[in-house]
Coordinates of C-alpha atoms in Angstrom, one line a residue:
X1 CA -74.8 -33.2 51.0
X2 CA -73.3 -36.3 49.5
X3 CA -69.8 -37.4 50.8
X4 CA -67.1 -37.2 47.9
X5 CA -64.5 -39.7 48.4
X6 CA -60.9 -38.5 49.5
X7 CA -59.3 -39.7 46.4
X8 CA -61.4 -38.2 44.2
X9 CA -61.8 -34.9 45.4
X10 CA -57.9 -34.9 45.2
X11 CA -58.0 -35.8 41.6
X12 CA -61.0 -33.4 40.5
X13 CA -58.6 -30.7 42.1
X14 CA -55.7 -31.6 40.5
X15 CA -57.5 -31.5 37.1
X16 CA -58.9 -28.2 37.7
X17 CA -55.3 -26.7 39.0
X18 CA -54.4 -27.8 35.4
X19 CA -56.3 -26.9 33.4
X20 CA -56.2 -23.2 35.1
X21 CA -52.8 -23.4 34.9
X22 CA -52.2 -24.2 31.3
X23 CA -54.9 -21.6 30.0
X24 CA -54.8 -18.5 32.1
X25 CA -50.9 -17.9 32.2
X26 CA -49.1 -15.8 30.2
X27 CA -46.5 -17.7 27.9
X28 CA -43.1 -17.7 29.5
X29 CA -40.6 -15.2 27.9
X30 CA -38.6 -16.5 25.7
X31 CA -36.0 -13.8 25.6
X32 CA -34.8 -11.0 27.6
X33 CA -32.9 -7.6 26.5
X34 CA -30.8 -5.1 28.6
X35 CA -29.9 -1.4 27.5
X36 CA -26.6 -2.9 25.8
X37 CA -26.7 -6.5 25.4
X38 CA -29.6 -8.9 24.0
X39 CA -29.5 -12.3 25.8
X40 CA -31.8 -15.0 24.5
X41 CA -33.1 -17.2 27.7
X42 CA -35.0 -20.2 27.7
X43 CA -37.1 -20.5 30.7
X44 CA -36.5 -23.9 33.7
X45 CA -38.9 -26.0 34.9
X46 CA -38.9 -25.5 38.8
X47 CA -37.6 -28.8 40.7
X48 CA -40.3 -30.3 42.7
X49 CA -40.6 -29.7 46.4
X50 CA -40.7 -32.3 49.2
X51 CA -43.4 -34.6 49.7
X52 CA -46.8 -33.3 51.3
X53 CA -49.1 -35.7 53.5
X54 CA -52.6 -35.4 54.3
X55 CA -55.7 -34.1 51.8
X56 CA -54.9 -30.2 52.3
X57 CA -51.0 -31.0 51.8
X58 CA -51.5 -33.0 48.7
X59 CA -53.7 -30.6 47.1
X60 CA -51.6 -27.6 47.9
X61 CA -48.5 -29.4 46.5
X62 CA -50.0 -30.7 43.5
X63 CA -51.6 -26.8 42.9
X64 CA -48.2 -25.5 43.5
X65 CA -46.6 -27.5 41.0
X66 CA -48.9 -27.5 38.4
X67 CA -49.1 -23.4 38.4
X68 CA -45.3 -23.3 38.5
X69 CA -44.9 -25.5 35.7
X70 CA -44.4 -24.4 32.0
X71 CA -47.3 -25.1 30.3
X72 CA -46.1 -27.7 28.2
X73 CA -45.6 -30.0 31.2
X74 CA -48.9 -28.8 33.0
X75 CA -51.2 -30.9 31.5
X76 CA -49.2 -34.3 31.5
X77 CA -48.7 -33.6 35.2
X78 CA -52.5 -33.3 36.2
X79 CA -53.3 -36.6 34.4
X80 CA -50.4 -38.2 36.2
X81 CA -51.7 -37.0 39.5
X82 CA -55.2 -38.0 39.0
X83 CA -53.9 -41.4 38.6
X84 CA -51.8 -41.6 41.3
X85 CA -54.6 -40.5 43.8
X86 CA -57.6 -42.3 42.2
X87 CA -55.3 -45.8 42.1
X88 CA -55.4 -45.8 46.2
X89 CA -57.2 -44.2 49.1
X90 CA -54.0 -43.1 50.9
X91 CA -52.9 -39.5 50.9
X92 CA -49.4 -40.0 50.6
X93 CA -47.9 -39.8 47.3
X94 CA -44.4 -40.6 45.4
X95 CA -42.1 -38.0 44.2
X96 CA -43.1 -37.1 40.7
X97 CA -40.5 -37.9 38.0
X98 CA -38.2 -34.9 37.5
X99 CA -39.6 -32.9 34.0
X100 CA -37.3 -32.4 31.2
X101 CA -34.7 -29.9 31.8
X102 CA -34.4 -27.3 29.0
X103 CA -31.0 -26.1 28.2
X104 CA -30.4 -22.7 28.9
X105 CA -29.5 -19.8 26.4
X106 CA -27.5 -17.1 27.4
X107 CA -26.1 -16.0 24.0
X108 CA -24.9 -12.2 24.3
X109 CA -25.2 -9.6 21.4
X110 CA -24.7 -5.9 21.4
X111 CA -28.1 -4.1 20.5
X112 CA -27.5 -1.6 17.8
X113 CA -29.8 0.4 15.6
X114 CA -29.4 0.9 12.3
X115 CA -28.0 4.0 11.0
X116 CA -30.4 6.7 10.8
X117 CA -31.4 9.1 7.7
X118 CA -29.1 12.4 7.8
X119 CA -29.8 15.4 6.3
X120 CA -27.1 16.7 3.9
X121 CA -28.0 20.3 5.0
X122 CA -27.3 19.7 8.6
X123 CA -24.6 16.7 8.2
X124 CA -23.3 16.6 5.2
X125 CA -20.2 14.6 6.5
X126 CA -20.0 10.6 7.4
X127 CA -16.9 9.3 8.6
X128 CA -16.1 5.6 9.4
X129 CA -13.7 3.0 10.0
X130 CA -13.7 -0.1 7.5
X131 CA -14.7 -3.5 8.8
X132 CA -13.3 -6.7 7.0
X133 CA -14.8 -9.1 10.3
X134 CA -17.3 -11.8 8.8
X135 CA -18.2 -13.2 12.3
X136 CA -22.1 -12.5 11.6
X137 CA -22.5 -13.9 8.3
X138 CA -21.7 -17.6 9.8
X139 CA -23.5 -16.8 13.3
X140 CA -26.8 -15.9 11.5
X141 CA -26.2 -19.0 9.4
X142 CA -26.3 -21.4 12.1
X143 CA -29.2 -20.1 13.7
X144 CA -31.3 -20.1 10.3
X145 CA -30.0 -23.8 10.2
X146 CA -31.2 -24.5 13.5
X147 CA -34.6 -23.3 12.5
X148 CA -34.6 -19.9 14.3
X149 CA -34.4 -16.5 12.9
X150 CA -31.5 -14.4 14.1
X151 CA -32.1 -11.8 16.7
X152 CA -31.8 -8.2 15.5
X153 CA -28.5 -7.5 17.2
X154 CA -27.1 -10.5 15.7
X155 CA -26.7 -9.0 12.3
X156 CA -24.2 -6.7 11.0
X157 CA -24.7 -6.0 7.6
X158 CA -21.4 -4.9 6.8
X159 CA -20.2 -8.1 7.7
X160 CA -22.6 -10.0 5.8
X161 CA -21.9 -7.8 2.6
X162 CA -17.9 -8.3 3.2
X163 CA -18.7 -12.2 3.5
X164 CA -18.1 -12.7 0.0
X165 CA -15.2 -11.8 -2.5
X166 CA -15.5 -9.5 -5.2
X167 CA -14.1 -8.5 -8.3
X168 CA -12.8 -5.1 -7.6
X169 CA -9.7 -4.1 -9.7
X170 CA -6.6 -4.7 -7.5
X171 CA -3.9 -1.5 -7.2
X172 CA -1.8 -0.9 -10.1
X173 CA 0.4 1.5 -8.7
X174 CA 2.3 1.7 -5.5
X175 CA -0.7 2.2 -3.2
X176 CA -1.6 -0.6 -0.9
X177 CA -5.5 -0.9 -2.1
X178 CA -7.5 0.5 -5.1
X179 CA -10.9 2.2 -4.6
X180 CA -13.6 1.6 -7.2
X181 CA -17.1 3.5 -6.9
X182 CA -20.4 2.7 -8.9
X183 CA -23.9 4.2 -8.2
X184 CA -27.2 2.5 -9.1
X185 CA -30.9 2.8 -8.6
X186 CA -31.6 1.5 -5.2
X187 CA -34.1 -1.3 -4.9
X188 CA -35.5 -0.2 -1.1
X189 CA -36.8 3.6 -2.0
X190 CA -38.6 5.3 -4.8
X191 CA -36.0 7.8 -6.2
X192 CA -33.3 6.5 -4.1
X193 CA -29.4 5.9 -5.2
X194 CA -26.9 3.3 -4.1
X195 CA -23.4 4.3 -3.9
X196 CA -21.4 1.3 -3.5
X197 CA -17.7 2.1 -2.8
X198 CA -15.2 -0.9 -3.3
X199 CA -11.7 -1.3 -2.0
X200 CA -9.4 -4.1 -3.1
X201 CA -6.0 -4.7 -1.4
X202 CA -3.2 -5.5 -3.5
X203 CA -3.0 -9.7 -3.1
X204 CA 0.2 -11.6 -1.7
X205 CA 1.4 -15.2 -2.1
X206 CA 1.1 -16.9 1.4
X207 CA 4.9 -18.0 0.3
X208 CA 5.8 -14.9 0.3
X209 CA 4.4 -13.5 3.5
X210 CA 7.0 -12.2 6.5
X211 CA 7.5 -15.0 9.2
X212 CA 4.9 -15.7 11.9
X213 CA 4.9 -15.6 15.3
X214 CA 1.4 -17.0 16.3
X215 CA 0.2 -17.7 19.4
X216 CA -2.6 -20.3 20.1
X217 CA -4.6 -19.3 22.7
X218 CA -7.6 -22.1 23.1
X219 CA -10.4 -22.1 25.8
X220 CA -10.6 -25.7 27.0
X221 CA -13.4 -25.1 30.0
X222 CA -16.0 -26.9 30.4
X223 CA -18.3 -25.0 28.3
X224 CA -16.1 -26.0 25.0
X225 CA -16.9 -29.6 25.6
X226 CA -19.8 -30.0 23.0
X227 CA -18.9 -31.1 19.3
X228 CA -19.3 -27.5 17.7
X229 CA -17.0 -26.4 20.2
X230 CA -13.2 -27.7 21.0
X231 CA -13.3 -30.6 18.6
X232 CA -14.0 -27.7 15.9
X233 CA -11.4 -25.3 17.3
X234 CA -8.9 -28.4 17.1
X235 CA -9.9 -29.2 13.3
X236 CA -9.3 -25.8 12.6
X237 CA -6.2 -25.2 14.3
X238 CA -4.9 -28.8 12.6
X239 CA -5.7 -27.2 9.4
X240 CA -3.8 -24.0 9.9
X241 CA -0.9 -25.8 10.9
X242 CA -0.6 -27.8 8.0
X243 CA -0.3 -24.7 6.1
X244 CA 2.5 -23.2 8.5
X245 CA 6.1 -22.9 6.7
X246 CA 9.4 -23.7 8.3
X247 CA 9.9 -19.7 9.3
X248 CA 6.9 -19.6 11.0
X249 CA 6.5 -20.3 14.8
X250 CA 3.2 -21.5 16.9
X251 CA 3.0 -21.3 21.2
X252 CA 0.0 -23.1 22.2
X253 CA -1.7 -21.8 25.5
X254 CA -4.8 -23.1 27.1
X255 CA -7.1 -21.7 29.9
X256 CA -10.1 -23.0 32.1
X257 CA -9.6 -22.6 35.6
X258 CA -5.9 -21.6 35.1
X259 CA -3.8 -20.9 32.0
X260 CA -0.9 -23.5 31.1
X261 CA 1.6 -22.8 28.5
X262 CA 1.2 -26.6 26.7
X263 CA 3.6 -25.9 24.0
X264 CA 6.5 -23.4 23.8
X265 CA 7.0 -21.7 20.5
X266 CA 8.1 -23.9 18.1
X267 CA 8.2 -24.8 14.2
X268 CA 7.9 -28.6 14.5
X269 CA 4.5 -29.2 13.0
X270 CA 4.4 -32.7 14.5
X271 CA 4.7 -31.2 18.2
X272 CA 2.0 -28.7 17.2
X273 CA -0.6 -31.6 16.1
X274 CA 0.0 -33.6 19.0
X275 CA -0.2 -30.7 21.4
X276 CA -3.9 -29.9 19.2
X277 CA -4.9 -33.5 19.4
X278 CA -4.3 -33.7 23.6
X279 CA -6.9 -30.6 24.4
X280 CA -9.5 -31.8 26.3
X281 CA -12.4 -29.8 27.9
X282 CA -13.0 -29.2 31.6
X283 CA -13.2 -26.5 34.5
X284 CA -14.3 -22.5 34.7
X285 CA -13.5 -19.9 32.6
X286 CA -10.7 -17.7 33.3
X287 CA -9.8 -15.8 30.2
X288 CA -8.3 -12.4 31.4
X289 CA -4.7 -14.1 33.1
X290 CA -4.6 -16.2 29.9
X291 CA -4.8 -13.4 27.4
X292 CA -2.1 -11.7 29.5
X293 CA 0.2 -14.8 28.9
X294 CA -0.4 -14.8 25.2
X295 CA 0.8 -11.2 24.8
X296 CA 4.2 -12.0 27.3
X297 CA 4.6 -14.9 25.2
X298 CA 4.1 -13.7 21.8
X299 CA 6.3 -10.6 23.0
X300 CA 9.3 -13.2 23.5
X301 CA 9.1 -14.1 20.1
X302 CA 8.2 -10.8 18.4
X303 CA 9.5 -10.7 15.2
X304 CA 10.1 -7.3 13.7
X305 CA 8.6 -6.6 10.5
X306 CA 6.8 -10.0 10.8
X307 CA 3.2 -11.1 11.6
X308 CA 3.0 -11.7 15.4
X309 CA -0.8 -12.5 16.5
X310 CA -2.5 -14.1 19.0
X311 CA -5.7 -16.3 17.5
X312 CA -8.1 -16.4 20.4
X313 CA -10.7 -19.6 20.0
X314 CA -13.5 -19.6 22.8
X315 CA -17.1 -19.1 23.1
X316 CA -16.3 -16.2 24.9
X317 CA -17.7 -17.5 27.9
X318 CA -15.7 -16.0 30.6
X319 CA -16.8 -16.4 34.2
X320 CA -13.8 -16.1 36.6
X321 CA -11.3 -13.5 37.2
X322 CA -11.7 -10.3 35.2
X323 CA -15.1 -10.9 33.1
X324 CA -16.1 -7.1 32.6
X325 CA -16.7 -6.4 29.1
X326 CA -14.9 -3.0 29.0
X327 CA -11.9 -4.0 30.8
X328 CA -11.4 -6.9 28.6
X329 CA -11.8 -4.7 25.8
X330 CA -9.3 -1.9 27.1
X331 CA -6.5 -4.9 27.6
X332 CA -6.9 -5.5 24.3
X333 CA -6.6 -2.2 23.2
X334 CA -3.5 -1.4 25.0
X335 CA -1.9 -4.5 24.1
X336 CA -1.8 -3.6 20.5
X337 CA 0.3 -0.9 20.9
X338 CA 3.0 -3.2 21.3
X339 CA 2.7 -4.2 17.7
X340 CA 0.8 -7.6 18.5
X341 CA -2.8 -8.1 17.3
X342 CA -5.5 -10.3 18.5
X343 CA -7.8 -12.0 15.9
X344 CA -11.0 -14.0 17.7
X345 CA -12.4 -17.4 16.4
X346 CA -16.1 -17.8 18.1
X347 CA -17.4 -21.1 18.3
X348 CA -20.5 -23.0 20.0
X349 CA -24.2 -22.6 20.6
X350 CA -26.5 -21.6 23.7
X351 CA -23.5 -19.2 25.4
X352 CA -22.0 -17.5 22.7
X353 CA -20.7 -14.3 23.6
X354 CA -20.6 -12.5 20.3
X355 CA -20.4 -8.8 22.1
X356 CA -17.2 -9.6 23.4
X357 CA -15.8 -11.5 20.4
X358 CA -16.2 -9.2 17.9
X359 CA -15.1 -6.0 20.0
X360 CA -12.1 -7.9 21.5
X361 CA -11.2 -8.2 17.8
X362 CA -11.8 -4.9 16.9
X363 CA -10.1 -3.4 19.9
X364 CA -7.0 -5.5 19.1
X365 CA -6.7 -4.8 15.7
X366 CA -7.6 -8.3 14.5
X367 CA -10.5 -10.0 13.0
X368 CA -13.4 -11.9 14.1
X369 CA -14.8 -15.0 12.3
X370 CA -17.3 -17.2 13.8
X371 CA -16.7 -20.8 13.0
X372 CA -19.9 -23.2 12.9
X373 CA -18.8 -26.2 10.8
X374 CA -15.7 -27.7 9.3
X375 CA -16.5 -26.0 5.9
X376 CA -16.4 -23.0 7.7
X377 CA -12.9 -23.8 9.3
X378 CA -11.4 -24.7 6.1
X379 CA -12.6 -21.3 4.5
X380 CA -11.2 -18.9 7.4
X381 CA -7.9 -21.0 7.2
X382 CA -7.7 -21.4 3.5
X383 CA -9.3 -18.4 2.0
X384 CA -8.3 -15.9 4.5
X385 CA -4.8 -17.0 5.7
X386 CA -2.6 -14.4 3.9
X387 CA -5.2 -11.6 4.3
X388 CA -6.0 -12.2 7.7
X389 CA -2.6 -12.2 8.8
X390 CA -0.9 -10.2 6.5
X391 CA -2.0 -6.7 6.8
X392 CA -1.1 -4.0 3.8
X393 CA -2.7 -0.7 5.6
X394 CA -3.4 0.2 9.2
X395 CA -6.3 2.5 10.5
X396 CA -8.3 2.8 7.3
X397 CA -10.7 5.7 7.9
X398 CA -13.2 6.6 5.3
X399 CA -14.6 10.0 4.8
X400 CA -18.0 10.9 2.4
X401 CA -19.0 15.0 2.0
X402 CA -22.3 15.1 0.4
X403 CA -22.6 17.7 -2.2
X404 CA -26.0 19.7 -1.2
X405 CA -26.7 20.9 -4.2
X406 CA -26.8 17.2 -5.9
X407 CA -27.9 15.1 -2.7
X408 CA -30.4 15.9 0.0
X409 CA -30.4 12.6 2.2
X410 CA -28.5 9.9 2.9
X411 CA -27.8 6.8 4.8
X412 CA -24.7 4.6 5.9
X413 CA -25.9 1.0 5.3
X414 CA -24.1 -0.9 8.2
X415 CA -21.1 0.1 10.3
X416 CA -23.4 0.9 13.3
X417 CA -20.2 0.4 15.7
X418 CA -17.5 1.6 13.5
X419 CA -18.5 5.3 12.6
X420 CA -16.2 7.9 14.0
X421 CA -16.5 11.5 14.4
X422 CA -15.8 13.8 11.7
X423 CA -12.3 15.1 13.6
X424 CA -11.1 11.4 13.9
X425 CA -10.5 11.2 10.1
X426 CA -7.7 13.7 10.4
X427 CA -6.4 12.4 14.1
X428 CA -3.7 9.7 13.5
X429 CA -4.4 8.6 17.0
X430 CA -7.6 7.8 16.3
X431 CA -7.9 4.1 16.0
X432 CA -9.7 2.4 12.9
X433 CA -9.8 -1.1 11.1
X434 CA -6.8 -2.7 9.1
X435 CA -7.1 -4.4 5.7
X436 CA -5.0 -7.6 4.8
X437 CA -3.6 -8.6 1.3
X438 CA -6.1 -9.3 -1.0
X439 CA -9.1 -8.3 1.1
X440 CA -12.1 -6.2 -0.4
X441 CA -14.1 -4.2 1.5
X442 CA -17.6 -2.9 0.4
X443 CA -19.5 -0.1 2.0
X444 CA -22.7 1.2 0.7
X445 CA -24.5 4.2 0.9
X446 CA -28.3 5.1 0.0
X447 CA -28.6 8.9 -1.1
X448 CA -32.1 10.9 -2.1
X449 CA -31.0 13.2 -5.0
X450 CA -31.6 16.9 -4.2
X451 CA -35.4 17.3 -5.6
X452 CA -36.7 14.3 -5.1
X453 CA -39.2 12.9 -2.4
X454 CA -37.1 11.2 0.6
X455 CA -37.3 9.9 4.1
X456 CA -37.4 12.9 5.8
X457 CA -40.5 15.6 6.0
X458 CA -40.4 19.3 5.1
X459 CA -39.8 21.5 8.3
X460 CA -42.7 24.5 8.7
X461 CA -39.7 27.1 10.1
X462 CA -36.8 26.0 9.1
X463 CA -36.9 26.3 5.4
X464 CA -33.7 25.2 3.2
X465 CA -32.5 27.7 0.7
X466 CA -31.9 26.1 -2.6
X467 CA -27.9 25.1 -2.5
X468 CA -25.7 26.5 -5.3
X469 CA -23.0 24.3 -6.7
X470 CA -21.8 22.0 -9.2
X471 CA -24.5 19.2 -9.9
X472 CA -21.5 16.6 -11.9
X473 CA -20.9 15.0 -7.9
X474 CA -22.8 13.5 -5.7
X475 CA -19.6 14.0 -2.8
X476 CA -16.3 13.6 -2.2
X477 CA -14.6 10.3 -0.9
X478 CA -11.1 10.6 1.1
X479 CA -9.3 7.6 2.7
X480 CA -6.7 7.7 5.5
X481 CA -4.2 5.1 6.2
X482 CA -1.1 3.8 7.5
X483 CA 1.3 1.6 6.1
X484 CA 2.2 -1.1 8.9
X485 CA 4.6 0.2 11.1
X486 CA 4.3 3.7 10.3
X487 CA 2.8 6.5 12.5
X488 CA 1.7 9.1 10.1
X489 CA -1.4 8.4 7.8
X490 CA -1.5 8.9 3.8
X491 CA -4.5 10.1 1.8
X492 CA -6.4 9.2 -1.3
X493 CA -9.2 11.2 -2.3
X494 CA -11.2 11.0 -5.5
X495 CA -15.3 12.7 -6.3
X496 CA -18.3 10.6 -6.4
X497 CA -19.5 11.3 -10.1
X498 CA -23.2 12.5 -10.1
X499 CA -24.2 9.5 -12.7
X500 CA -26.0 6.1 -11.8
X501 CA -27.6 3.4 -13.8
X502 CA -30.5 1.3 -13.3
X503 CA -29.6 -1.8 -10.8
X504 CA -30.0 -4.2 -13.9
X505 CA -27.3 -2.8 -15.4
X506 CA -25.0 -2.5 -12.5
X507 CA -21.8 -4.3 -12.2
X508 CA -22.5 -7.9 -11.1
X509 CA -20.4 -7.0 -7.6
X510 CA -22.6 -4.0 -6.8
X511 CA -25.7 -6.4 -7.6
X512 CA -24.7 -9.1 -5.3
X513 CA -23.8 -6.7 -2.6
X514 CA -27.2 -5.4 -2.8
X515 CA -28.7 -8.5 -2.5
X516 CA -26.4 -9.4 1.1
X517 CA -27.2 -6.1 2.4
X518 CA -31.4 -6.6 1.3
X519 CA -31.1 -9.7 3.2
X520 CA -29.1 -8.3 6.2
X521 CA -31.6 -5.7 6.5
X522 CA -34.7 -7.8 6.4
X523 CA -33.2 -10.0 9.1
X524 CA -33.1 -6.8 11.4
X525 CA -36.9 -6.2 10.2
X526 CA -37.0 -4.6 7.2
X527 CA -37.0 -1.1 8.2
X528 CA -35.6 0.3 5.3
X529 CA -36.3 -2.4 2.7
X530 CA -39.4 -0.4 1.4
X531 CA -41.7 -2.8 -0.6
X532 CA -39.0 -5.1 -1.3
X533 CA -39.9 -8.9 -0.6
X534 CA -37.7 -12.1 0.3
X535 CA -38.8 -13.2 -3.4
X536 CA -37.3 -10.2 -4.7
X537 CA -34.1 -10.4 -2.6
X538 CA -33.9 -14.3 -3.6
X539 CA -34.6 -13.0 -7.3
X540 CA -31.6 -10.5 -7.2
X541 CA -29.4 -12.9 -5.8
X542 CA -30.2 -15.9 -8.4
X543 CA -29.6 -13.4 -11.3
X544 CA -26.1 -12.7 -9.9
X545 CA -25.0 -16.0 -8.2
X546 CA -21.7 -17.7 -9.7
X547 CA -19.7 -20.8 -9.0
X548 CA -17.4 -20.2 -6.4
X549 CA -14.7 -22.6 -4.7
X550 CA -16.7 -22.8 -1.6
X551 CA -20.4 -22.6 -2.9
X552 CA -21.2 -19.8 -1.0
X553 CA -23.7 -18.0 -3.4
X554 CA -25.5 -21.4 -3.4
X555 CA -25.5 -21.8 -0.1
X556 CA -26.9 -18.2 0.1
X557 CA -30.1 -18.6 -1.7
X558 CA -30.8 -21.4 0.7
X559 CA -30.4 -19.2 3.6
X560 CA -32.7 -16.1 2.1
X561 CA -35.3 -19.5 1.4
X562 CA -35.1 -20.5 5.0
X563 CA -35.0 -16.9 6.3
X564 CA -38.8 -16.8 4.0
X565 CA -40.0 -19.6 5.5
X566 CA -39.0 -18.7 9.4
X567 CA -40.5 -15.0 8.6
X568 CA -43.8 -16.5 7.5
X569 CA -44.1 -18.2 10.6
X570 CA -44.0 -14.9 12.7
X571 CA -47.6 -13.7 13.6
X572 CA -46.7 -10.0 12.1
X573 CA -45.0 -11.3 9.3
X574 CA -45.8 -9.5 5.9
X575 CA -43.5 -9.9 3.5

């Protein structure tokens, strides 16, 4: 048997191991999902171990390293190994250069399936709370702009629909909002109809708002150091501060490894801006104690019949103290009884806790926004300042009873984590969302008229007898709300007429809301989009886009194009 030089054997062994390691191993997983939370994980390259000596030691060392490496690093490492061993006849090798470390992505989202189709014969009543949050739209925009499709759990259809302004008529009476209903043909399911419920709250000029007692609660932990976090937080608060009036007061609290009252309540804009400009990131994230301090400080300066609100700016990555999701949510729910609300402003990439931020705002009777760029910061502050801070109606609930003589099936589009039990509608102790001055809220139901083919098949054993009743109504709409500071709710009710128009003849508001909902559903996988394509969504949006002060409609068209391009790159792409 011919003798093979030691260094040649080492090189051959390393090359063979590289080939095995890069071709036969399954690709590393890029995401993981738990029962309640979706978290994207980026695989990390293993650290190189200590040096090995001797022929077998070198081969074993190289083999272990190449097998443990992600495929992207294995082949170059094998080549480097061969060069090292061929270069000399000694068994000792130098420590390999460190492989590049990929950032670990731990973003968290609450997993939620779309609302299912309901049979009117079995469940004629649908009840849910309104939602005026917009964070999902900006967050999915950030993901698309970074070149990736958002996880389905990051997409909340109602927040994408309600991101835009709608020209619904304002109330002409003493009620805090007006209700507008329109029904049109659905672009998703043959023979289906879309019922669009639009709510418009009365507008209030900023100068006429009651005085505000605001607490800026700012995360300055080490995780907030990147440009899309603390620097963007400072920009947001600077814009807000410039719009404050002499009667408004601001308290500034920071937290990292501990909480700090950086600025006691003051109306001095220069002091507020100086405190904001002094913010620097560093330390762990101890959020729970800081939230407690924020409520205490807000309570000290509570303004009766005024605006009392905490603005929490963070990536939501709490990692010290009480970090349990339910405990933090329950804290916000308990503190809202004091008349102090909690708004969350989300920032950042890689460790953003969307689940916590959205649910904290819901529990704290506030709003949730995600801010991914300076333009969004300006929009959130300027466009939503009055509507976000000035509540005109609290605990707003919607209930629709469908007429079984006219409607066979229905599904609520979005609002998955806002659905309520039927009995909650008349229970004034059951919490629901608030609506601020000038806010518009849109909800969509897709229905199958009686006698038409729908989603649900027939039953062999449970035959549904023909329903008697008026064919003039698809259903009956009820809304409950409380005036600010009141404990007893008021009721608005009206029928939903059984008439519809082709979608092309519907109002521009209905068509735009349908395009936004179509986009959201497609990002979730398109289960209910039927034969609709990305091109069809783009055409619907393009036909109804209008110039707006922030260029939102034009931007939406760009996002549709990006989503289509990214979707076409998936192996399972069909649309």
